Short mmCIF file of C-alpha atoms and ligand atoms in Angstrom, two decimals:
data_model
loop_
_atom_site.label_atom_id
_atom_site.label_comp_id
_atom_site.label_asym_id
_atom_site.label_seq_id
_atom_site.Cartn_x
_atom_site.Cartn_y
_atom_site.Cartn_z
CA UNK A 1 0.00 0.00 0.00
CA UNK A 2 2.81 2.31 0.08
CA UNK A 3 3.97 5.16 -2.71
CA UNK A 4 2.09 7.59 -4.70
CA UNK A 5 -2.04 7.95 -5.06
CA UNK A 6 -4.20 10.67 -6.79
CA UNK A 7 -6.45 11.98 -4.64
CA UNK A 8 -9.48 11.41 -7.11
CA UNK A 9 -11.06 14.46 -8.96
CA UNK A 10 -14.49 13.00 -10.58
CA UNK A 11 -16.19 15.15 -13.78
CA UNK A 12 -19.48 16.68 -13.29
CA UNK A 13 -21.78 17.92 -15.57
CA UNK A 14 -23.17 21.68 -15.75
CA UNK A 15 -26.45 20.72 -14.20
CA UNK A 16 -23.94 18.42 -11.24
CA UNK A 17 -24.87 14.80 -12.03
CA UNK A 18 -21.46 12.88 -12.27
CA UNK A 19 -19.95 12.56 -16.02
CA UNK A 20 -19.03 8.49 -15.57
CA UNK A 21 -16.98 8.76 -19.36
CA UNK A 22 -15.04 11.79 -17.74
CA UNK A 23 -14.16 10.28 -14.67
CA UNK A 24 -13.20 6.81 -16.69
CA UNK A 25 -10.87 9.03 -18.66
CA UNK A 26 -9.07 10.70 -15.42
CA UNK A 27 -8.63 7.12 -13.86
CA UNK A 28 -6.85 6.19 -17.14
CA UNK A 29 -5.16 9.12 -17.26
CA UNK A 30 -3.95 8.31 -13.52
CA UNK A 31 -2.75 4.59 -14.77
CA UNK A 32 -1.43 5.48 -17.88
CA UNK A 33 -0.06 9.21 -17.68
CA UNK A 34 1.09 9.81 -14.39
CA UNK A 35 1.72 6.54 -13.20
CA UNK A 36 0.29 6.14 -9.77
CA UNK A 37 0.37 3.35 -7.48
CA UNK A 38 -2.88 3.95 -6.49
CA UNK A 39 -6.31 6.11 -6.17
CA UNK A 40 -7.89 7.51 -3.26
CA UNK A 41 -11.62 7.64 -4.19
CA UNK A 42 -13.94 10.03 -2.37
CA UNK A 43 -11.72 12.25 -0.33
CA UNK A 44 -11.94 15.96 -0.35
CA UNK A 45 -10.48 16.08 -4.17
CA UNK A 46 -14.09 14.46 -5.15
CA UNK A 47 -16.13 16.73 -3.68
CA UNK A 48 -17.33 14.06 -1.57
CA UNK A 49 -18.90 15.63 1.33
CA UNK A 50 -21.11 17.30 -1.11
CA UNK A 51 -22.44 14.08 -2.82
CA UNK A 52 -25.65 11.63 -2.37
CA UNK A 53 -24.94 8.33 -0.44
CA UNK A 54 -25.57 6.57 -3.82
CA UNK A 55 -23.67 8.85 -5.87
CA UNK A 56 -20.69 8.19 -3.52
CA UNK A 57 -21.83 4.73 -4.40
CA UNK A 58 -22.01 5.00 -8.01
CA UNK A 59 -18.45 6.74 -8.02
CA UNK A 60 -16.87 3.57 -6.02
CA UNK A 61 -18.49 1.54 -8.28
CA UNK A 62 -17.45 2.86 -11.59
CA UNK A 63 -13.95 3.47 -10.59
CA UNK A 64 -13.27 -0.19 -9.28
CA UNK A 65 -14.88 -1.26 -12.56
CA UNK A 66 -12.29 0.94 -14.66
CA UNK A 67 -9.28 -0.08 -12.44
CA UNK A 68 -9.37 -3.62 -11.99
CA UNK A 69 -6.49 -4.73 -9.97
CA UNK A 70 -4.01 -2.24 -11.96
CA UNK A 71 -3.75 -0.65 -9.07
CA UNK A 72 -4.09 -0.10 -5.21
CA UNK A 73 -7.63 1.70 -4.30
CA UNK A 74 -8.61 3.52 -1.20
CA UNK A 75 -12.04 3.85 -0.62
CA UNK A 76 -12.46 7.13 1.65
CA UNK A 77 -15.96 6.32 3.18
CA UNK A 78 -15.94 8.87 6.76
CA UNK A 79 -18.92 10.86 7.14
CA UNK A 80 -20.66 12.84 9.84
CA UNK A 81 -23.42 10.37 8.87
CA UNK A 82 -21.94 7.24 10.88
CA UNK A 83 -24.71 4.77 9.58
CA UNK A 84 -23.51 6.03 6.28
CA UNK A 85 -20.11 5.48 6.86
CA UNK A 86 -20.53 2.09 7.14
CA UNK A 87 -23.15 1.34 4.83
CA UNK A 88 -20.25 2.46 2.46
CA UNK A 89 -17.10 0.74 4.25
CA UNK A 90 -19.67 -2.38 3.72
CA UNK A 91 -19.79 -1.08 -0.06
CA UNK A 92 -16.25 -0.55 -0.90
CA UNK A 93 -15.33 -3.85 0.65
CA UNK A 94 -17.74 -5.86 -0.87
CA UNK A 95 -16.49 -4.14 -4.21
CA UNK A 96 -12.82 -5.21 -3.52
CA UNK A 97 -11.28 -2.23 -2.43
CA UNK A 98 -7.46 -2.65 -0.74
CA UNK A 99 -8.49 -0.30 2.22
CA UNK A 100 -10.68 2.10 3.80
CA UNK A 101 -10.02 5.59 5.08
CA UNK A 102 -12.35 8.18 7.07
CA UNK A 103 -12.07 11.44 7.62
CA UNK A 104 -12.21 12.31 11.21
CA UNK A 105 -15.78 13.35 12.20
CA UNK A 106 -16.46 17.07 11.88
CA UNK A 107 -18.95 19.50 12.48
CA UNK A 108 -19.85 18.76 15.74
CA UNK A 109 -17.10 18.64 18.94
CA UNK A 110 -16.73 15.26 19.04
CA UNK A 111 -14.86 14.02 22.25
CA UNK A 112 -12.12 12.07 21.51
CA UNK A 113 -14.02 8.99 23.02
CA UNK A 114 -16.62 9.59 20.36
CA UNK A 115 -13.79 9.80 17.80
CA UNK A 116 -12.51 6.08 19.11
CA UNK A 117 -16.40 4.76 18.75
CA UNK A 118 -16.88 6.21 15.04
CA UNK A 119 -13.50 4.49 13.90
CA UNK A 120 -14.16 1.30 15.46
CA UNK A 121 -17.82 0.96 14.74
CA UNK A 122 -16.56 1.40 10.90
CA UNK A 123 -13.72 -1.06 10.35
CA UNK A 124 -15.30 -3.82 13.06
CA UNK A 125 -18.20 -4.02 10.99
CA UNK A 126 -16.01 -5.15 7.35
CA UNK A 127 -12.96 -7.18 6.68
CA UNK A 128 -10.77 -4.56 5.72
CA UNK A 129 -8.09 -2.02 6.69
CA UNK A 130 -8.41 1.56 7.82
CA UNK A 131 -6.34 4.30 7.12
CA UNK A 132 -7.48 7.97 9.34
CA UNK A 133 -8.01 10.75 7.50
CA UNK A 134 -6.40 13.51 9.46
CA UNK A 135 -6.57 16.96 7.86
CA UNK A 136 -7.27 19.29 10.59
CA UNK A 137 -7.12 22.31 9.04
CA UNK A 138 -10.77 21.44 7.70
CA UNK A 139 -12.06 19.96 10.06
CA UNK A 140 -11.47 21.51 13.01
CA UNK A 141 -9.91 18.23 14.63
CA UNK A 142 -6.60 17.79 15.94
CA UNK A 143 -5.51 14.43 17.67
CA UNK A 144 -2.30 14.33 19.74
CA UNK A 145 0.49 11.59 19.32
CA UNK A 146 -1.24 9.56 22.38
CA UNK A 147 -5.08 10.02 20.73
CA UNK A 148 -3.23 8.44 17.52
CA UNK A 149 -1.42 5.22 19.48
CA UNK A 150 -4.81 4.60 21.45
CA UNK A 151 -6.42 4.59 17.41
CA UNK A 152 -3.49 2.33 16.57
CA UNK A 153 -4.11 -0.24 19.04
CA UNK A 154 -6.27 -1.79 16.81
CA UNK A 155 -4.95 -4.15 14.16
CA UNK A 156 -7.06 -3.02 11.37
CA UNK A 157 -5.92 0.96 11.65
CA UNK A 158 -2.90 0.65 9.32
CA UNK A 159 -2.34 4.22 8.97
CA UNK A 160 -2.96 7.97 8.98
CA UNK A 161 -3.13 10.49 6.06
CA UNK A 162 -1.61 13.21 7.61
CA UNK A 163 -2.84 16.34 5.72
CA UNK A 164 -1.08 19.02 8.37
CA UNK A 165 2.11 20.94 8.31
CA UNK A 166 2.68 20.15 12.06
CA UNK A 167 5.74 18.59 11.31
CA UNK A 168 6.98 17.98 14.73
CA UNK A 169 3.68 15.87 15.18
CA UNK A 170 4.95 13.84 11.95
CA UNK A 171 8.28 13.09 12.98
CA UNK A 172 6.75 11.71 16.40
CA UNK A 173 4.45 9.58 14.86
CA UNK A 174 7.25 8.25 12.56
CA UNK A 175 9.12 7.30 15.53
CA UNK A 176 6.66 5.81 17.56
CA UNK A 177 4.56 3.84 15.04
CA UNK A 178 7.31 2.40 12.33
CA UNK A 179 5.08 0.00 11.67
CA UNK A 180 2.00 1.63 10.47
CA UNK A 181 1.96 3.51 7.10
CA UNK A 182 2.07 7.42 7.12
CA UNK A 183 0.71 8.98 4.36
CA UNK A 184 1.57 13.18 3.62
CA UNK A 185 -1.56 14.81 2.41
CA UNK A 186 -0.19 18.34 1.66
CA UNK A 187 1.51 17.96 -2.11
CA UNK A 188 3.66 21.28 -1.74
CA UNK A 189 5.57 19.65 1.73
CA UNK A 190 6.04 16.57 0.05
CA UNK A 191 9.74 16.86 0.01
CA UNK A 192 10.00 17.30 3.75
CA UNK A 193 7.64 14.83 4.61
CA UNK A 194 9.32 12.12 2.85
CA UNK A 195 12.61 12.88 4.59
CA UNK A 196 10.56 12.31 7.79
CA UNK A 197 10.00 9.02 6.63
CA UNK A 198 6.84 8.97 5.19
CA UNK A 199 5.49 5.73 3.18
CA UNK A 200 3.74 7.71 0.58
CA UNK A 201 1.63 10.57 -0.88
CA UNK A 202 -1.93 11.15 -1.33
CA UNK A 203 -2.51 14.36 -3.10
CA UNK A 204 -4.92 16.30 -5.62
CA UNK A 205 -2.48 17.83 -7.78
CA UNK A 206 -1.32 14.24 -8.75
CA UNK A 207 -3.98 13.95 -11.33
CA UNK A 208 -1.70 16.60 -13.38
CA UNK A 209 1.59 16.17 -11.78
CA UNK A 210 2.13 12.79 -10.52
CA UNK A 211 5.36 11.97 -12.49
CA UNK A 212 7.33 15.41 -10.51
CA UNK A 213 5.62 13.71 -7.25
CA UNK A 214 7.09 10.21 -7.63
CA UNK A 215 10.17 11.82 -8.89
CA UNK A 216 10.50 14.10 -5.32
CA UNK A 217 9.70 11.31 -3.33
CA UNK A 218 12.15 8.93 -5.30
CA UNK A 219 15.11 11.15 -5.19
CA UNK A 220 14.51 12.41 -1.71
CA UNK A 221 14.21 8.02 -0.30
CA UNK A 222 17.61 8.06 -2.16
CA UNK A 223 19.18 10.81 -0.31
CA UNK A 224 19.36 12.83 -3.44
CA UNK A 225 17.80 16.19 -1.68
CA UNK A 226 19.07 19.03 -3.94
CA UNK A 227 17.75 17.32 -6.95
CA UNK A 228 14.80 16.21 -5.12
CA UNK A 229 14.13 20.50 -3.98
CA UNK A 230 14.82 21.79 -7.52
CA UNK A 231 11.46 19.23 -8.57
CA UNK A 232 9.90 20.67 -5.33
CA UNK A 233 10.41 23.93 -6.63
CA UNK A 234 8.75 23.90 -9.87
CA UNK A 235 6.12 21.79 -8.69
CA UNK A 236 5.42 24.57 -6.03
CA UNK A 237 5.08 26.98 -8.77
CA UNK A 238 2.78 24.91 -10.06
CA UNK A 239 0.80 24.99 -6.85
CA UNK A 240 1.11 28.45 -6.14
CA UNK A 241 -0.75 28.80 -9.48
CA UNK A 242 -3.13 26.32 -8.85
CA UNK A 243 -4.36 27.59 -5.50
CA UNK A 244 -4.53 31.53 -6.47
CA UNK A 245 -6.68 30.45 -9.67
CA UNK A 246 -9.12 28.03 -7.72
CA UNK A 247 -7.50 24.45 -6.36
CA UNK A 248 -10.24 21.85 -8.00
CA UNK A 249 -11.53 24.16 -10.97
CA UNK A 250 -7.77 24.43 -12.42
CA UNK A 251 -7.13 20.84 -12.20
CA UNK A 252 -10.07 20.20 -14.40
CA UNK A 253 -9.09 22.86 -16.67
CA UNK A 254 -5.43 21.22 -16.82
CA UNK A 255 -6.82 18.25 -17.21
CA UNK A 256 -9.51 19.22 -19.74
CA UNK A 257 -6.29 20.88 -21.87
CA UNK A 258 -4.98 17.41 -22.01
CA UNK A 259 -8.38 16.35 -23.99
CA UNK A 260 -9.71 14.44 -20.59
CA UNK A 261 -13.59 15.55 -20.05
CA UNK A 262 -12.80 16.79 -16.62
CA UNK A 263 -16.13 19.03 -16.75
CA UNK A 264 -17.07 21.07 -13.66
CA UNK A 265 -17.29 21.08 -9.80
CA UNK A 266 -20.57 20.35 -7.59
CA UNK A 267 -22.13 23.67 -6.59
CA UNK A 268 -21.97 25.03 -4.22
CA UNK A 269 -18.37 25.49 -5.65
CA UNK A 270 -18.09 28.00 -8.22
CA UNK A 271 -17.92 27.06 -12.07
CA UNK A 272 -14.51 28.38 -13.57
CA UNK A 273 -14.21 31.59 -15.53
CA UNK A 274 -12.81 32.37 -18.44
CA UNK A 275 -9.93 34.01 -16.92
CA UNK A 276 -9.66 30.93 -14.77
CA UNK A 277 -9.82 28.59 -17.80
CA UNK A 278 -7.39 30.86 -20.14
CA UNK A 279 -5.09 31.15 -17.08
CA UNK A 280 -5.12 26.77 -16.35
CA UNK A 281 -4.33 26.86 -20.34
CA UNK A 282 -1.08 29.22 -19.58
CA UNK A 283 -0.24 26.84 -16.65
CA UNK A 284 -0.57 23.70 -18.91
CA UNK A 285 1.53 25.26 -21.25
CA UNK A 286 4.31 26.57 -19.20
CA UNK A 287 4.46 23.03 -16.96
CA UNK A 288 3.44 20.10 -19.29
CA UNK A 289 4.52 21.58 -22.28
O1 NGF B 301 -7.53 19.26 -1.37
C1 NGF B 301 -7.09 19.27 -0.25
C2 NGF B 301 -7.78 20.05 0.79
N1 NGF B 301 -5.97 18.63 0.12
C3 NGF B 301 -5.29 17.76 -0.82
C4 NGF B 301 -5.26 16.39 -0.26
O2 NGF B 301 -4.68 16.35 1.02
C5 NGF B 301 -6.73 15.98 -0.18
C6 NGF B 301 -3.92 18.25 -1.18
O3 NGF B 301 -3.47 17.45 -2.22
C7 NGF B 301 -6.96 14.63 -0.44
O4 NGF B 301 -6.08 13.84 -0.51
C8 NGF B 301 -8.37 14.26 -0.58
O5 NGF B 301 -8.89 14.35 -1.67
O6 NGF B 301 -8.98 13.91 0.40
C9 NGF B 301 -3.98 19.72 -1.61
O7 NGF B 301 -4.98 19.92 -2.57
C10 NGF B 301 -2.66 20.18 -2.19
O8 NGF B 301 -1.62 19.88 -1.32
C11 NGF B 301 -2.70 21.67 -2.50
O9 NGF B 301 -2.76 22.41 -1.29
O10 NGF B 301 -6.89 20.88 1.35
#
């Protein structure tokens, strides 16, 4: 399960409903263009948290049936909804996917006993693994390095996606749990996450730039750092672009560039411009080109 997944974008139509040919083409585009070693399906990159339990359904479903075994597949499955969440752990599972990840439950305050129950009510109830979803930034949650062990006690929690730049936090949880996997969730800290000893990358600006992300976290396992920096750089360009034009929107339009029907995001996120489209076009050109 370890190295480098695209955080899944999925293509929607004008009117919302999900474009199943456009997200067939990004998972190809995944396998065959930027090589991943695996997706993660319905994290924050597919506008998950503003989907229909059966669209989040349909999306598992179509994806699994374009993948095969090519690759590895993370089915992110963590909702407020707890019922939910394991209606579609059940889901994913049955479908074949390698593990299962949640994102920690938001919203509300949840105690960190409350936390423990929603994990463990979600991978007890399927034969599968678990990865936590950790991106506090969102969500408002932030676990400590004991919250995480007393998670880790159980078997079937492999691992964390650590989306946070608390980078003392990592390097604690790389020394104390060697044996689970640590994934780093922000793409523009990648560098310094793998030196920390990361086991992989989950990230949304894979879709586009997934061969400069295996290439960072390559060089940097091999000790090569400058090299490794000067791929950080340009991909942080890249990002830096990204970001001030609209994070999801511009991917699309990257992608879309490439001829991949990328199509648009879920209201209530905003559809792109045509500044924001011309401007992906200039980024395509200047970083793929
Ligand atoms: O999109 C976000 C939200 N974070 C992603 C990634 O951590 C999310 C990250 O790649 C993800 O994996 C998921 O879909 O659940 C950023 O987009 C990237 O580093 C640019 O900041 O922050």
């Amino acid at each position: 399960m370890k190295g480098i997944y695209s955080a899944l974008l999925v293509s929607f139509d004008k009117e919302g409903n999900i474009n199943e040919k456009g997200l067939r083409q990004i998972v190809r585009h995944n396998i065959d263009v930027n090589k991943v070693d695996g997706l993660y399906v319905g994290g924050s990159t597919g506008e998950n948290f503003m989907l229909s339990t059966d669209e989040k359904k349909r999306i598992f479903e179509v994806v699994k049936d374009e993948v095969k075994d090519q690759i590895k597949l993370i089915a992110q499955v963590g909702s407020v909804n707890l019922k939910e969440a394991v209606e579609l752990a059940k889901f994913a599972t049955d479908l074949g996917y390698d593990a299962l990840s949640a994102v920690t439950p938001f919203y509300y305050k949840f105690d960190f006993k409350e936390i423990k129950h929603y994990y463990e009510t979600i991978i007890n109830s399927v034969d599968n693994k678990m990865i936590i979803y950790s991106i506090p930034f969102l969500t408002g949650v932030n676990m400590n390095l004991d919250q995480f062990a007393e998670l880790f006690e159980n078997d079937k929690i492999i691992g964390v996606k650590f989306t946070a730049a608390d980078f003392y936090l990592l390097e604690r949880m790389r020394k104390r749990f060697p044996e689970k996997l640590i994934y780093a969730g922000f793409d523009e800290m990648m560098l310094s996450a793998t030196v920390l000893g990361v086991d992989g990358a989950i990230g949304s600006t894979f879709n586009v730039n997934g061969i400069r992300a295996r290439q960072i976290f390559e060089l940097a396992q091999e000790g090569k750092i400058a090299e490794a920096l000067e791929i950080q750089h340009v991909t942080n360009d890249l990002i830096t672009d990204i970001l001030e034009n609209g994070l999801y929107q511009t991917i699309k339009a990257i992608l879309e560039e490439q001829g991949i029907d990328a199509g648009f995001c879920r209201q209530p996120m905003k559809e792109s411009t045509p500044e924001m489209r011309a401007n992906a076009k200039a980024m395509y050109e200047k970083y793929f080109q």
